Amino acid sequence: KDGIGALTVFGNVHAILNPDIIKEPGVDIVCIGEGEVPLRELAERIDKGLPHDDIPSLIVKNGDDIARNPNPKEMIDLDELPFHDRDLYDKYGFFRHSSYIRFMNGRGCPFRCTFCSNPALLEHYGVKEYIRKYTPARAIAELEHIVAKRNPKFVLFIDEVFWVKNDWLREFLALYKERIGIKFGANFRFGPIREDDVKLMAEAGADTFILAAETGDEGQRRKLMDKNVSNEAILKVAGWLHKYKIKFTSSCFFGLPGDTVEDHLERLDFYRKIRPSYLWTTFFQPYPGIKLTEAFEVKKHMPKEAEFESTLHHDMYLDLPDRQRLVHFKKVYYLMVAFPWMTPLLHRLTKVPFPLLHIDTTWEFAEM
């Protein structure tokens, strides 16, 4: 902004949960709603030299004055949006040469996990208004358009959950199998699902899912995380995925209040039973606006004036007992799951007070 005098607009989850970033130097506008309509109107007004401090969904700073405009009552009808102009990004080699595409079928997640921003978004927008998917026909039409232009080998669906309603899922899978037929990956949705549906996924091209268990401790998952999924349900779904040869990554949080090395040792058995292709480990980050951040158990371990790491993987934020051992443990946890015979050695290494362990088996679920 100092260099070229650009007008700066901040949006998405961080801006919605923390709209007072408008007061920060260098921030001109904060978008607290869906961006397609207000950003288009902002661009048109700038082109015409018109004032833009009254556009719905925008908080606009003008000198010492701040105009806070509410969101429209009606949410965007996703089916009416144009196809995404992916050609805009072809100047970047990563996108121009990528063998896979990312695609989002809709917005919102029906769950209220305390470690996630989703509960705050549901309250911000309203549950019924926010959780939406393209109709299956609209989603397939855009996918056909992209596939014809780019000939990808893989589709990664980046929705928080791949589907919300089972009827939508079954219609989508039938169309995808008929008209797209490329291998795909997505986030699995726990809930009332049948083995026949998993079979349909495999037949449609499902290759990889993220099965977000979060922890091997059902009590921790249900109570602290407010994720009402049983270990039995996760084991059942994992069995179906193995049966139909669909690979899956699972997940494990470190750095939650109450965590101990002994707890994580006990949870190894659960992860060995579900046998994920990979176990994705992450540190809990108590970001502002997240429900779990406000919990007493978290606040009492909050460090003073500590900056957040740039990723969820390198270090633990909370000052928990035996912190350094837990950091070491996180780095090698997948190896303990995949190779039980290595567990005694790796367990001993985590006791070393200085960072002997330079291995970090974390990877991003992105490139297939």
Short mmCIF file of C-alpha atoms in Angstrom, two decimals, residues 68-351:
data_model
loop_
_atom_site.label_atom_id
_atom_site.label_comp_id
_atom_site.label_asym_id
_atom_site.label_seq_id
_atom_site.Cartn_x
_atom_site.Cartn_y
_atom_site.Cartn_z
CA ARG A 68 -20.17 -0.35 9.01
CA ASN A 69 -22.69 -1.70 6.50
CA PRO A 70 -24.75 -4.82 7.29
CA ASN A 71 -24.94 -7.94 5.14
CA PRO A 72 -27.92 -8.36 2.78
CA LYS A 73 -30.71 -10.52 4.19
CA GLU A 74 -30.61 -12.82 1.17
CA MET A 75 -27.59 -15.06 0.58
CA ILE A 76 -26.19 -15.70 -2.86
CA ASP A 77 -27.88 -18.38 -4.96
CA LEU A 78 -24.79 -20.41 -5.83
CA ASP A 79 -26.35 -21.83 -9.00
CA GLU A 80 -26.61 -18.31 -10.43
CA LEU A 81 -22.90 -17.60 -10.11
CA PRO A 82 -20.80 -17.75 -13.30
CA PHE A 83 -18.11 -20.38 -13.66
CA HIS A 84 -14.82 -19.43 -12.01
CA ASP A 85 -12.33 -17.77 -14.37
CA ARG A 86 -9.34 -19.99 -13.68
CA ASP A 87 -7.43 -18.49 -16.61
CA LEU A 88 -6.64 -15.52 -14.34
CA TYR A 89 -4.19 -17.73 -12.45
CA ASP A 90 -2.40 -19.26 -15.41
CA LYS A 91 0.39 -16.72 -15.03
CA TYR A 92 1.51 -18.88 -12.08
CA GLY A 93 3.28 -22.07 -13.10
CA PHE A 94 1.77 -24.03 -10.19
CA PHE A 95 -1.74 -23.57 -11.60
CA ARG A 96 -0.76 -23.62 -15.26
CA HIS A 97 0.93 -27.02 -14.98
CA SER A 98 -1.08 -28.62 -12.19
CA SER A 99 -2.28 -32.17 -12.84
CA TYR A 100 -5.25 -31.73 -10.52
CA ILE A 101 -7.92 -29.12 -9.86
CA ARG A 102 -9.52 -27.93 -6.65
CA PHE A 103 -13.27 -27.54 -6.67
CA MET A 104 -15.79 -26.42 -4.06
CA ASN A 105 -19.38 -27.69 -4.34
CA GLY A 106 -20.79 -25.29 -1.78
CA ARG A 107 -20.39 -23.39 1.46
CA GLY A 108 -20.79 -24.23 5.09
CA CYS A 109 -20.66 -27.26 7.37
CA PRO A 110 -23.50 -28.50 9.60
CA PHE A 111 -21.23 -29.29 12.55
CA ARG A 112 -20.17 -27.05 15.44
CA CYS A 113 -16.74 -28.35 16.44
CA THR A 114 -15.24 -26.04 19.06
CA PHE A 115 -11.78 -25.92 17.44
CA CYS A 116 -13.20 -24.66 14.13
CA SER A 117 -14.45 -21.30 12.85
CA ASN A 118 -17.63 -22.87 11.50
CA PRO A 119 -19.85 -22.27 14.60
CA ALA A 120 -19.07 -18.55 14.41
CA LEU A 121 -19.87 -18.48 10.68
CA LEU A 122 -23.18 -20.26 11.28
CA GLU A 123 -24.10 -17.61 13.84
CA HIS A 124 -22.88 -14.80 11.60
CA TYR A 125 -24.85 -15.84 8.52
CA GLY A 126 -27.61 -18.02 9.93
CA VAL A 127 -27.61 -21.80 9.72
CA LYS A 128 -30.22 -22.35 6.99
CA GLU A 129 -28.93 -19.51 4.84
CA TYR A 130 -25.24 -20.34 5.00
CA ILE A 131 -25.11 -24.10 4.38
CA ARG A 132 -25.60 -24.50 0.64
CA LYS A 133 -24.42 -26.66 -2.23
CA TYR A 134 -24.63 -26.24 -5.96
CA THR A 135 -27.33 -28.45 -7.36
CA PRO A 136 -25.62 -31.60 -8.68
CA ALA A 137 -26.41 -30.58 -12.27
CA ARG A 138 -24.82 -27.12 -11.80
CA ALA A 139 -21.71 -28.56 -10.15
CA ILE A 140 -21.23 -31.16 -12.89
CA ALA A 141 -21.69 -28.53 -15.61
CA GLU A 142 -18.78 -26.46 -14.27
CA LEU A 143 -16.64 -29.56 -13.76
CA GLU A 144 -17.27 -30.57 -17.38
CA HIS A 145 -16.19 -27.10 -18.49
CA ILE A 146 -12.96 -27.28 -16.47
CA VAL A 147 -12.11 -30.84 -17.53
CA ALA A 148 -12.60 -30.00 -21.20
CA LYS A 149 -10.18 -27.07 -20.93
CA ARG A 150 -7.55 -28.50 -18.59
CA ASN A 151 -7.68 -32.30 -18.81
CA PRO A 152 -6.82 -32.86 -15.11
CA LYS A 153 -6.01 -36.29 -13.71
CA PHE A 154 -7.58 -35.67 -10.32
CA VAL A 155 -10.29 -33.53 -8.69
CA LEU A 156 -9.87 -32.42 -5.06
CA PHE A 157 -13.14 -31.27 -3.51
CA ILE A 158 -12.24 -28.72 -0.83
CA ASP A 159 -15.63 -28.30 0.86
CA GLU A 160 -15.53 -28.64 4.65
CA VAL A 161 -17.68 -31.74 4.11
CA PHE A 162 -18.17 -33.37 0.71
CA TRP A 163 -21.94 -33.60 1.12
CA VAL A 164 -24.63 -32.49 3.59
CA LYS A 165 -27.70 -34.44 2.45
CA ASN A 166 -27.54 -38.03 1.27
CA ASP A 167 -30.00 -37.50 -1.61
CA TRP A 168 -27.69 -34.80 -2.99
CA LEU A 169 -24.72 -37.16 -2.67
CA ARG A 170 -26.36 -40.00 -4.57
CA GLU A 171 -27.52 -37.75 -7.41
CA PHE A 172 -24.10 -36.10 -7.64
CA LEU A 173 -22.21 -39.41 -7.69
CA ALA A 174 -24.37 -40.78 -10.49
CA LEU A 175 -23.75 -37.69 -12.63
CA TYR A 176 -20.05 -37.60 -11.77
CA LYS A 177 -19.58 -41.23 -12.76
CA GLU A 178 -21.43 -40.70 -16.05
CA ARG A 179 -19.99 -37.33 -17.15
CA ILE A 180 -16.66 -36.81 -15.35
CA GLY A 181 -15.22 -40.15 -14.26
CA ILE A 182 -11.90 -38.80 -12.92
CA LYS A 183 -10.49 -39.93 -9.60
CA PHE A 184 -11.30 -37.57 -6.75
CA GLY A 185 -10.61 -36.84 -3.10
CA ALA A 186 -12.70 -35.05 -0.47
CA ASN A 187 -13.53 -34.58 3.20
CA PHE A 188 -15.74 -37.41 4.47
CA ARG A 189 -18.92 -36.46 6.33
CA PHE A 190 -19.80 -38.50 9.42
CA GLY A 191 -23.48 -39.23 9.97
CA PRO A 192 -26.21 -41.52 8.64
CA ILE A 193 -24.50 -43.13 5.68
CA ARG A 194 -24.82 -46.63 4.25
CA GLU A 195 -22.20 -49.05 3.02
CA ASP A 196 -23.91 -48.89 -0.39
CA ASP A 197 -23.11 -45.17 -0.52
CA VAL A 198 -19.41 -45.84 0.03
CA LYS A 199 -19.59 -48.39 -2.76
CA LEU A 200 -21.17 -45.74 -5.01
CA MET A 201 -18.32 -43.37 -4.14
CA ALA A 202 -15.75 -45.97 -5.16
CA GLU A 203 -17.57 -46.68 -8.43
CA ALA A 204 -17.76 -42.94 -9.19
CA GLY A 205 -14.00 -42.51 -8.77
CA ALA A 206 -13.39 -41.84 -5.06
CA ASP A 207 -9.68 -42.39 -4.52
CA THR A 208 -8.86 -40.56 -1.28
CA PHE A 209 -10.83 -39.17 1.65
CA ILE A 210 -9.92 -37.24 4.76
CA LEU A 211 -11.49 -39.09 7.70
CA ALA A 212 -11.23 -36.42 10.38
CA ALA A 213 -11.13 -38.41 13.62
CA GLU A 214 -9.24 -35.54 15.37
CA THR A 215 -8.39 -37.75 18.38
CA GLY A 216 -8.44 -41.39 19.42
CA ASP A 217 -10.18 -40.45 22.68
CA GLU A 218 -13.96 -40.47 22.17
CA GLY A 219 -14.56 -38.51 25.37
CA GLN A 220 -12.19 -35.75 24.27
CA ARG A 221 -13.80 -35.67 20.83
CA ARG A 222 -17.37 -35.44 22.14
CA LYS A 223 -16.86 -33.14 25.13
CA LEU A 224 -13.92 -30.83 24.53
CA MET A 225 -14.26 -30.71 20.73
CA ASP A 226 -18.06 -31.00 20.57
CA LYS A 227 -17.71 -33.44 17.67
CA ASN A 228 -20.40 -36.01 18.34
CA VAL A 229 -18.84 -38.96 16.54
CA SER A 230 -18.08 -42.27 18.24
CA ASN A 231 -14.97 -44.39 17.80
CA GLU A 232 -17.29 -47.20 16.67
CA ALA A 233 -18.68 -45.05 13.84
CA ILE A 234 -15.18 -44.11 12.67
CA LEU A 235 -14.06 -47.75 12.74
CA LYS A 236 -17.13 -48.76 10.72
CA VAL A 237 -16.52 -46.16 8.01
CA ALA A 238 -12.81 -47.00 7.92
CA GLY A 239 -13.73 -50.64 7.36
CA TRP A 240 -15.97 -49.73 4.43
CA LEU A 241 -13.26 -47.54 2.87
CA HIS A 242 -10.75 -50.37 3.14
CA LYS A 243 -13.28 -52.83 1.67
CA TYR A 244 -13.83 -50.69 -1.42
CA LYS A 245 -10.14 -49.77 -1.74
CA ILE A 246 -10.53 -46.05 -1.05
CA LYS A 247 -7.44 -44.61 0.61
CA PHE A 248 -7.91 -42.21 3.48
CA THR A 249 -5.96 -39.83 5.65
CA SER A 250 -7.01 -39.42 9.26
CA SER A 251 -6.20 -36.62 11.72
CA CYS A 252 -4.87 -36.19 15.24
CA PHE A 253 -4.68 -33.03 17.33
CA PHE A 254 -1.78 -32.26 19.65
CA GLY A 255 -1.57 -29.36 22.07
CA LEU A 256 -5.11 -29.55 23.45
CA PRO A 257 -5.65 -28.81 27.17
CA GLY A 258 -5.13 -31.94 29.25
CA ASP A 259 -2.90 -33.61 26.64
CA THR A 260 -0.18 -35.92 27.94
CA VAL A 261 2.32 -38.20 26.24
CA GLU A 262 0.72 -41.18 28.00
CA ASP A 263 -2.68 -40.25 26.54
CA HIS A 264 -1.27 -40.23 23.02
CA LEU A 265 0.43 -43.57 23.62
CA GLU A 266 -2.94 -45.10 24.54
CA ARG A 267 -4.58 -43.62 21.41
CA LEU A 268 -2.09 -45.34 19.13
CA ASP A 269 -4.23 -48.49 19.32
CA PHE A 270 -7.26 -46.68 17.88
CA TYR A 271 -5.34 -45.33 14.89
CA ARG A 272 -3.75 -48.71 14.24
CA LYS A 273 -7.24 -50.23 14.11
CA ILE A 274 -8.55 -47.78 11.52
CA ARG A 275 -5.29 -48.15 9.49
CA PRO A 276 -5.19 -44.81 7.66
CA SER A 277 -2.99 -44.42 4.60
CA TYR A 278 -1.53 -41.47 6.42
CA LEU A 279 -2.09 -39.82 9.80
CA TRP A 280 -2.10 -36.03 9.60
CA THR A 281 -1.02 -34.48 12.91
CA THR A 282 -1.60 -30.85 13.83
CA PHE A 283 -1.26 -28.49 16.78
CA PHE A 284 -4.38 -26.77 18.10
CA GLN A 285 -4.24 -23.03 17.45
CA PRO A 286 -6.49 -20.92 19.74
CA TYR A 287 -7.35 -18.29 17.17
CA PRO A 288 -9.57 -15.36 18.23
CA GLY A 289 -13.26 -15.98 17.56
CA ILE A 290 -13.07 -19.77 17.98
CA LYS A 291 -15.26 -21.26 20.70
CA LEU A 292 -12.56 -23.46 22.23
CA THR A 293 -10.28 -20.42 22.61
CA GLU A 294 -12.73 -19.04 25.19
CA ALA A 295 -12.74 -22.22 27.29
CA PHE A 296 -11.22 -21.94 30.78
CA GLU A 297 -9.04 -24.99 30.13
CA VAL A 298 -7.45 -23.17 27.19
CA LYS A 299 -7.16 -19.72 28.73
CA LYS A 300 -5.21 -20.93 31.75
CA HIS A 301 -2.48 -22.31 29.43
CA MET A 302 -2.41 -19.32 27.06
CA PRO A 303 1.07 -17.77 26.75
CA LYS A 304 1.46 -14.01 27.03
CA GLU A 305 1.94 -12.07 23.80
CA ALA A 306 3.02 -15.09 21.74
CA GLU A 307 2.73 -14.91 17.97
CA PHE A 308 0.96 -17.68 16.05
CA GLU A 309 3.13 -19.95 13.94
CA SER A 310 2.68 -19.60 10.18
CA THR A 311 1.39 -23.19 10.02
CA LEU A 312 -0.37 -25.65 12.33
CA HIS A 313 2.56 -28.06 12.31
CA HIS A 314 5.81 -26.62 13.65
CA ASP A 315 5.19 -25.79 17.28
CA MET A 316 2.64 -25.95 20.09
CA TYR A 317 0.94 -22.72 21.12
CA LEU A 318 -0.36 -23.53 24.61
CA ASP A 319 2.02 -23.81 27.56
CA LEU A 320 1.14 -27.35 28.57
CA PRO A 321 3.05 -29.56 31.00
CA ASP A 322 5.73 -31.62 29.22
CA ARG A 323 5.39 -29.31 26.24
CA GLN A 324 8.66 -30.20 24.50
CA ARG A 325 8.04 -33.93 24.69
CA LEU A 326 4.61 -33.46 23.12
CA VAL A 327 6.19 -31.43 20.31
CA HIS A 328 8.66 -34.27 19.67
CA PHE A 329 5.87 -36.84 19.93
CA LYS A 330 3.77 -35.09 17.32
CA LYS A 331 6.63 -35.22 14.83
CA VAL A 332 6.92 -39.01 14.91
CA TYR A 333 3.39 -40.06 15.81
CA TYR A 334 2.56 -41.36 12.34
CA LEU A 335 5.68 -43.53 12.38
CA MET A 336 4.49 -45.05 15.67
CA VAL A 337 1.11 -45.82 14.09
CA ALA A 338 2.52 -47.25 10.88
CA PHE A 339 5.47 -49.13 12.42
CA PRO A 340 4.59 -50.30 15.96
CA TRP A 341 8.02 -51.90 16.38
CA MET A 342 9.57 -48.41 16.26
CA THR A 343 7.46 -47.10 19.15
CA PRO A 344 9.81 -47.95 22.08
CA LEU A 345 12.79 -46.26 20.41
CA LEU A 346 10.86 -43.18 19.32
CA HIS A 347 9.24 -42.92 22.73
CA ARG A 348 12.68 -42.82 24.36
CA LEU A 349 13.91 -40.17 21.92
CA THR A 350 11.05 -37.85 22.85
CA LYS A 351 12.55 -37.61 26.36
#
